[in-house]
Coordinates of C-alpha atoms in Angstrom, one line a residue:
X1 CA -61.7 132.5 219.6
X2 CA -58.7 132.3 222.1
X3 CA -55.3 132.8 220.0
X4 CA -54.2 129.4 221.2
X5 CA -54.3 126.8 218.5
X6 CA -55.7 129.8 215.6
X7 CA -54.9 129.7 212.4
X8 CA -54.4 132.6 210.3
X9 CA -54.1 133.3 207.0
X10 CA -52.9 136.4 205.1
X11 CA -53.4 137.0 202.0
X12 CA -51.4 139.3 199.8
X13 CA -47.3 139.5 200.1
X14 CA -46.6 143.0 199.5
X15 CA -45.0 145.4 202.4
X16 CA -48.0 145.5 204.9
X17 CA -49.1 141.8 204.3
X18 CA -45.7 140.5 205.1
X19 CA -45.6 143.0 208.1
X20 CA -49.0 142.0 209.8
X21 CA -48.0 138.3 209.6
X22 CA -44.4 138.2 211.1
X23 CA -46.7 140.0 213.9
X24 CA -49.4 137.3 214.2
X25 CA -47.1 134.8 213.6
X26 CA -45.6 135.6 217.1
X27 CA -49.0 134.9 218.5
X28 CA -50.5 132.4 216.1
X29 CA -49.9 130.0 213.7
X30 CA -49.6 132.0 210.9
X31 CA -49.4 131.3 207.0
X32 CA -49.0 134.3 203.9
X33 CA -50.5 133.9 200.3
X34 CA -48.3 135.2 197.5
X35 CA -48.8 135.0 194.3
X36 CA -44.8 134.3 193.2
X37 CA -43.6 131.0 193.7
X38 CA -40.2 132.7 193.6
X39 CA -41.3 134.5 196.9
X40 CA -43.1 132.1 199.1
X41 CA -39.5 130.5 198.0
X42 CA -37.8 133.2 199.4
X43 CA -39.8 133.7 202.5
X44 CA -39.7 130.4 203.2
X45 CA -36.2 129.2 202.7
X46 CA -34.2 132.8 203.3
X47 CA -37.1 134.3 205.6
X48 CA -36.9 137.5 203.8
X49 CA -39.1 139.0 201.4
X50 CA -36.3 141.3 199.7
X51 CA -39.1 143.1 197.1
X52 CA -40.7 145.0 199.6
X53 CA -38.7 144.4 202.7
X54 CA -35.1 144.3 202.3
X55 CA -32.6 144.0 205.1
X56 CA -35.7 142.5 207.3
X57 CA -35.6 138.9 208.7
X58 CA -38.9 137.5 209.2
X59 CA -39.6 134.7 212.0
X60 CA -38.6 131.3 211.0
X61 CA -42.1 130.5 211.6
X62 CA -44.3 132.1 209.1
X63 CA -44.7 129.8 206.2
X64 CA -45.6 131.2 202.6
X65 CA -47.6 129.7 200.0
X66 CA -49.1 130.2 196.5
X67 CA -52.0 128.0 197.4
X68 CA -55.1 129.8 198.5
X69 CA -57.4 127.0 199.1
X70 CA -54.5 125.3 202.0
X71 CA -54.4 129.2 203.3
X72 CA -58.1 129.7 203.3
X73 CA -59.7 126.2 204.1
X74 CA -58.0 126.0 207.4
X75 CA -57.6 129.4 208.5
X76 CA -59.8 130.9 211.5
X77 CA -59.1 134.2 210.5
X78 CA -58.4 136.0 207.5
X79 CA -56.6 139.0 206.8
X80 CA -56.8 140.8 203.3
X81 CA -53.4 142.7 202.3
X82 CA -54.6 143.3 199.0
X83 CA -54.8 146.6 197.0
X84 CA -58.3 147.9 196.2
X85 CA -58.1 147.5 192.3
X86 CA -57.7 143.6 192.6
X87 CA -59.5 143.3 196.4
X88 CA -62.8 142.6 194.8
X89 CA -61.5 139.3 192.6
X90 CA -59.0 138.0 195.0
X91 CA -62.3 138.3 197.9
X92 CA -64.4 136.4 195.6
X93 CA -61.8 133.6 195.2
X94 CA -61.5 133.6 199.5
X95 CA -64.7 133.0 199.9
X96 CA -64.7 129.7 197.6
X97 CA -62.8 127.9 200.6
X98 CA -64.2 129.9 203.6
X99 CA -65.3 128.2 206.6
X100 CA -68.9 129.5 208.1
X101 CA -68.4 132.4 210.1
X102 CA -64.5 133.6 210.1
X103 CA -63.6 136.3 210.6
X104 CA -62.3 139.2 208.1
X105 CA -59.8 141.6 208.2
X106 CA -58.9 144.3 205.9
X107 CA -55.6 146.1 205.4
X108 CA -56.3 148.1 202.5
X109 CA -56.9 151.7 202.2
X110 CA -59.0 152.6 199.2
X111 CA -62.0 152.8 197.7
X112 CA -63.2 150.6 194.6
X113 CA -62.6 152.6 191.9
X114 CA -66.2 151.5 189.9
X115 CA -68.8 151.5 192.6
X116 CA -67.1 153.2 195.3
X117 CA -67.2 151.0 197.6
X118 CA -64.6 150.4 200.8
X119 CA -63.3 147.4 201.4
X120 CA -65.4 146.7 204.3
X121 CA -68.5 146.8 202.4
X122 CA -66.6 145.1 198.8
X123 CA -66.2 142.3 202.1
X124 CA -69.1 142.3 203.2
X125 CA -70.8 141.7 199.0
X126 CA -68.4 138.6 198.4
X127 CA -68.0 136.6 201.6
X128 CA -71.6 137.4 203.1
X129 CA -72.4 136.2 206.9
X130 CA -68.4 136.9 207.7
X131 CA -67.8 139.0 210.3
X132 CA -65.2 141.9 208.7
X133 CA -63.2 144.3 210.3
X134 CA -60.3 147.0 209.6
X135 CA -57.2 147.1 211.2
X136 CA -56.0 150.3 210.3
X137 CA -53.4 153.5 211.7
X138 CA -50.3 155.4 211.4
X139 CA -48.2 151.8 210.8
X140 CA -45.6 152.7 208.5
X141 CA -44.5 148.9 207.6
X142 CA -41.2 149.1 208.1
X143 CA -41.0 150.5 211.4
X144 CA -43.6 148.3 212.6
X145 CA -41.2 145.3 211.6
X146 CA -38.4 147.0 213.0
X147 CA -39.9 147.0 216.5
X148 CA -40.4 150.6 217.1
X149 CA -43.0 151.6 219.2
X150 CA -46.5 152.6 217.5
X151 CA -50.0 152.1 217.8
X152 CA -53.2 150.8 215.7
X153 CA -57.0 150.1 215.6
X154 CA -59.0 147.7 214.8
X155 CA -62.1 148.0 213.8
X156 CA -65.5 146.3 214.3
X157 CA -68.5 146.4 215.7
X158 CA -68.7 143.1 217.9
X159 CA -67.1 143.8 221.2
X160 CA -66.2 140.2 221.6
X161 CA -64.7 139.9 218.3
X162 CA -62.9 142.8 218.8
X163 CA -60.9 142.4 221.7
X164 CA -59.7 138.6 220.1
X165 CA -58.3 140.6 217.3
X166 CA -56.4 143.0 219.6
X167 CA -54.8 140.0 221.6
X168 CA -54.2 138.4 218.0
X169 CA -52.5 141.6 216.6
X170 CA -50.7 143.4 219.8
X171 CA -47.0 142.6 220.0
X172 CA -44.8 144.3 222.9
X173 CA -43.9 147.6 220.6
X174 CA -47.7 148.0 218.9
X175 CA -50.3 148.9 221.1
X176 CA -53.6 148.0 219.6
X177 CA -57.2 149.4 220.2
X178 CA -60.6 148.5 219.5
X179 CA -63.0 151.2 217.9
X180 CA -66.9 149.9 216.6
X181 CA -66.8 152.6 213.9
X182 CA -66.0 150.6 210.5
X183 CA -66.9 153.8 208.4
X184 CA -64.8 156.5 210.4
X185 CA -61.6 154.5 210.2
X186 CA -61.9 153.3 206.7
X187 CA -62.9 157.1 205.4
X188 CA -59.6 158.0 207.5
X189 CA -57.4 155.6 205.7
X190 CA -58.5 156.1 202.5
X191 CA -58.5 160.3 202.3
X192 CA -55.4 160.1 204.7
X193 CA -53.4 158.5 201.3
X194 CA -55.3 161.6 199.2
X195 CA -53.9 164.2 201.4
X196 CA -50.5 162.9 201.6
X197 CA -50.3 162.8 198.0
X198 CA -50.8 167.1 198.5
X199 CA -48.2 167.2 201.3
X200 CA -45.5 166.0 198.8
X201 CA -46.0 168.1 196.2
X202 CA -45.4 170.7 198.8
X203 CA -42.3 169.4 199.9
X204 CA -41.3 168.7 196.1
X205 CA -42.2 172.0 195.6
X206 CA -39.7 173.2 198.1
X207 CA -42.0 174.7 200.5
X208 CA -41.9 174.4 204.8
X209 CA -43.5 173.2 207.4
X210 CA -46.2 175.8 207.6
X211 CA -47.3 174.8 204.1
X212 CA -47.4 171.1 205.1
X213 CA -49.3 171.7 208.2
X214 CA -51.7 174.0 206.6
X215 CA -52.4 171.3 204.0
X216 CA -52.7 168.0 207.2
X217 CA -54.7 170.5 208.7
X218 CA -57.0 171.2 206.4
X219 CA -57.4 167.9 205.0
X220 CA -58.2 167.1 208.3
X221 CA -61.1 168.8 208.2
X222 CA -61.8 167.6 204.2
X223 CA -61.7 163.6 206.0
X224 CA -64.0 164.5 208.7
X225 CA -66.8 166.5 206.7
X226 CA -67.0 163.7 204.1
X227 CA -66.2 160.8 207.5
X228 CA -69.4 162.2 209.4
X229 CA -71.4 162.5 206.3
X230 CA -71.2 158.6 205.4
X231 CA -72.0 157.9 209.2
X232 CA -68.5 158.1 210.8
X233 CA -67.8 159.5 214.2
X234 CA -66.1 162.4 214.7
X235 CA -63.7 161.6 217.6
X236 CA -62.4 158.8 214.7
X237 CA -60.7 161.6 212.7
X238 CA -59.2 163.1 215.9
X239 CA -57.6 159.3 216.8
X240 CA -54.8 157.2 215.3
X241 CA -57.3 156.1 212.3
X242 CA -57.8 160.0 211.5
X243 CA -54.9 162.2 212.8
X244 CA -52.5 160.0 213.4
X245 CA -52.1 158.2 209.9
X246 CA -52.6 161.1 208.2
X247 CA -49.4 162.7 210.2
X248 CA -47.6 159.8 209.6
X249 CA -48.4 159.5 206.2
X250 CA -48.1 162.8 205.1
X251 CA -44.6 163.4 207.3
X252 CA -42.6 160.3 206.0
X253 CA -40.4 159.6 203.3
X254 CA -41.6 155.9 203.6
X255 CA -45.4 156.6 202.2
X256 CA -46.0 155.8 199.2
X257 CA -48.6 158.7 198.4
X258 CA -46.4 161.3 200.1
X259 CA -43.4 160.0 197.6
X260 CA -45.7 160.2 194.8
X261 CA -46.6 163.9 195.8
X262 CA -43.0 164.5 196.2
X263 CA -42.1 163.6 192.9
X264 CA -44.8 165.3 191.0
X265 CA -44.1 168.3 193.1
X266 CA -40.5 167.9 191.5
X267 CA -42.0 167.8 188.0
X268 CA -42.2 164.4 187.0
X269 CA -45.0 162.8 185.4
X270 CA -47.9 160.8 187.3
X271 CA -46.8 158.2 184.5
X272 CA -43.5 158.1 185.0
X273 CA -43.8 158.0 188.6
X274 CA -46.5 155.2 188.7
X275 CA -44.5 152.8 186.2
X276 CA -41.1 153.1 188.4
X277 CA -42.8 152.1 191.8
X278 CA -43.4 148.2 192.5
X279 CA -45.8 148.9 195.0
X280 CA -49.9 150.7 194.6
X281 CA -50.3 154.6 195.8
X282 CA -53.6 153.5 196.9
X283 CA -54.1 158.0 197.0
X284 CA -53.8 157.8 192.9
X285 CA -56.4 155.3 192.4
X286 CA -58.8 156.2 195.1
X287 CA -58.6 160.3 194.7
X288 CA -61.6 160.4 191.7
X289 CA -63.4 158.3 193.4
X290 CA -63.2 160.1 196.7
X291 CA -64.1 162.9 195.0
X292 CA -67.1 161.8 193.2
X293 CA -68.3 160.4 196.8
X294 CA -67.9 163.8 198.0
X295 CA -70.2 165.3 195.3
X296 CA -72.8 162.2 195.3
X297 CA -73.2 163.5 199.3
X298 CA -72.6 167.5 199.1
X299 CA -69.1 167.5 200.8
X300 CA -66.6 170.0 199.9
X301 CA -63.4 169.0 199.0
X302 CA -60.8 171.6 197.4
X303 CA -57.5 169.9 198.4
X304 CA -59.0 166.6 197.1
X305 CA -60.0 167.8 194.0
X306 CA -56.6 169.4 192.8
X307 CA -55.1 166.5 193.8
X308 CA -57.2 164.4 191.0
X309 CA -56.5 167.1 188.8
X310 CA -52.8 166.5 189.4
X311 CA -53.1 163.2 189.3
X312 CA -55.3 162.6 185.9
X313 CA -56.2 165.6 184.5
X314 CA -52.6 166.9 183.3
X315 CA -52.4 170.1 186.0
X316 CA -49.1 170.9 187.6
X317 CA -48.6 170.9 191.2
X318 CA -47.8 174.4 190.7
X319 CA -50.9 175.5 189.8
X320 CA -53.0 173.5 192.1
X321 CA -51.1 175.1 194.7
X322 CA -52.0 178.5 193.3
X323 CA -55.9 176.8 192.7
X324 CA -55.9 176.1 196.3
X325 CA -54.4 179.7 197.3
X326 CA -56.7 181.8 194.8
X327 CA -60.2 180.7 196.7
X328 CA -62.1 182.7 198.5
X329 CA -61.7 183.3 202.2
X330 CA -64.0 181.8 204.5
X331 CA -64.3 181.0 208.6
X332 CA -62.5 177.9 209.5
X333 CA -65.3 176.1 211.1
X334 CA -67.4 177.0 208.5

């Protein structure tokens, strides 16, 4: 699978879709599924995608279309840029026009809100026999576009597929690495989105820096208890899959979940909040069902589980705070 002469094909135009294939295009032939005929229009024609990316200029050659089947008939790799609550239909229309053994990649960070499943393993049900890997790190879109440095990981357990996907995605400013551990990575990126979602509220809330690092710190620890316990290894949650997205995430203005946290910290309503954003808080969605994951395996979670009572059961930030503040003390590597 040299990148010479690959075709790949992206599916889903939000901020992160759009992002990963300016990058590939620079290596591959490389075309993006939207649903809007208005913006494969605009990508096409303007080479911007002014939704989710304005003020960007994307490379002349990425081409945009509302046509899956042209996409995913002729492309040697996919990539899915699709939010969780919709991964699981879009997957099962993919594998309709899937070619025998191509590879797939997933961008998203969540967790299927029904049967709890990652994306990997959602994958893995509808387009059985495809290889599937994650891509997955602190990659906040629009400095990825923008060319400043960073890093990633992909994710799979072939060695051979693997390093094909790090030529395919490395561009001069984004160092990529290859990791075999699926589980670890994906458990990162989804409780990563759950944390930052406490680290606004914090800084809503007014607080510091020592309340924002106690809370990265400690849901550090949350990821990696729940991380091992499905199978993940624990040098993941001290990597760029683990640490490093969760710093990113939880430090930026740009996430979405830390801007949701924010907000409600503020005083605002999660409806409110969730009806004036045009792009998914995959940490609202996924947080009950991180939760309930947590209790199916034994895995305490405190900072999780205020943050779902935030986020759907009606509590104020305020008072989770004080939740989270009011339990009992304990040894930290308890």
């Amino acid at each position: 699978m040299g990148n010479k002469g690959i075709q790949v094909g992206v599916i889903g135009a939000g901020s992160w879709g759009t992002t990963v294939a300016a990058m590939t295009s620079a290596n591959a032939s490389t075309m993006l599924w939207a649903r809007r005929e208005s913006l494969t229009s605009e990508i096409n024609e303007a080479h911007t995608n002014s939704d989710y990316l304005p003020s960007f200029t994307l490379p002349e050659s990425l081409v945009a279309t509302c046509d899956l089947e042209q996409i995913v008939s002729r492309a040697d790799v996919i990539v899915m840029a699709v939010p969780s609550h919709g991964y699981r239909e879009v997957a099962r229309q993919v594998a309709e026009h899937l070619r025998p053994w191509v590879p797939v990649v997933t961008l998203s960070k969540g967790l299927e809100r029904e049967t709890r499943r990652r994306m990997s393993q959602v994958t893995e049900e509808e387009m059985p026999g495809h290889p599937v890997a994650v891509l997955t790190g602190p990659n906040l879109a629009k400095e990825i576009l923008g060319g400043q440095p960073a890093a990633s990981v992909v994710a799979i357990d072939d060695h051979r597929i693997a390093g094909e996907l790090q030529r395919l995605f490395s561009r001069p400013s984004l160092r990529v690495y290859t990791n075999p551990d699926v589980v670890g990575c994906e458990v990162a990126g989804v409780v990563k989105n759950v944390i930052a979602i406490s680290s606004g509220m914090a800084h809503g809330m007014g607080f510091g820096d020592n309340t924002r690092a106690t809370l990265i710190t400690r849901g550090l620890a949350e990821m990696t208890r729940l991380g091992e316990e499905l199978g993940g290894d624990t040098a993941t949650f001290a990597g760029l899959a683990g640490m490093g997205d969760l710093i990113a995430t939880c430090a930026s203005t740009q996430s979405r979940n830390n801007t949701v946290g924010r907000r409600l910290g503020e005083g605002e309503s999660i409806d409110d909040i969730v009806s004036s954003m045009n792009m998914v808080a995959e940490g609202v969605k996924s947080c009950p069902s991180v939760l309930e994951l947590a209790g199916e395996h034994g895995v305490e979670m405190p900072i999780t589980e205020q943050v779902v009572a935030v986020c759907h059961d009606g509590l104020s930030a305020k008072d989770a705070l004080a939740a989270l503040m009011d339990r009992d003390s304990k040894p930290e590597h308890d």
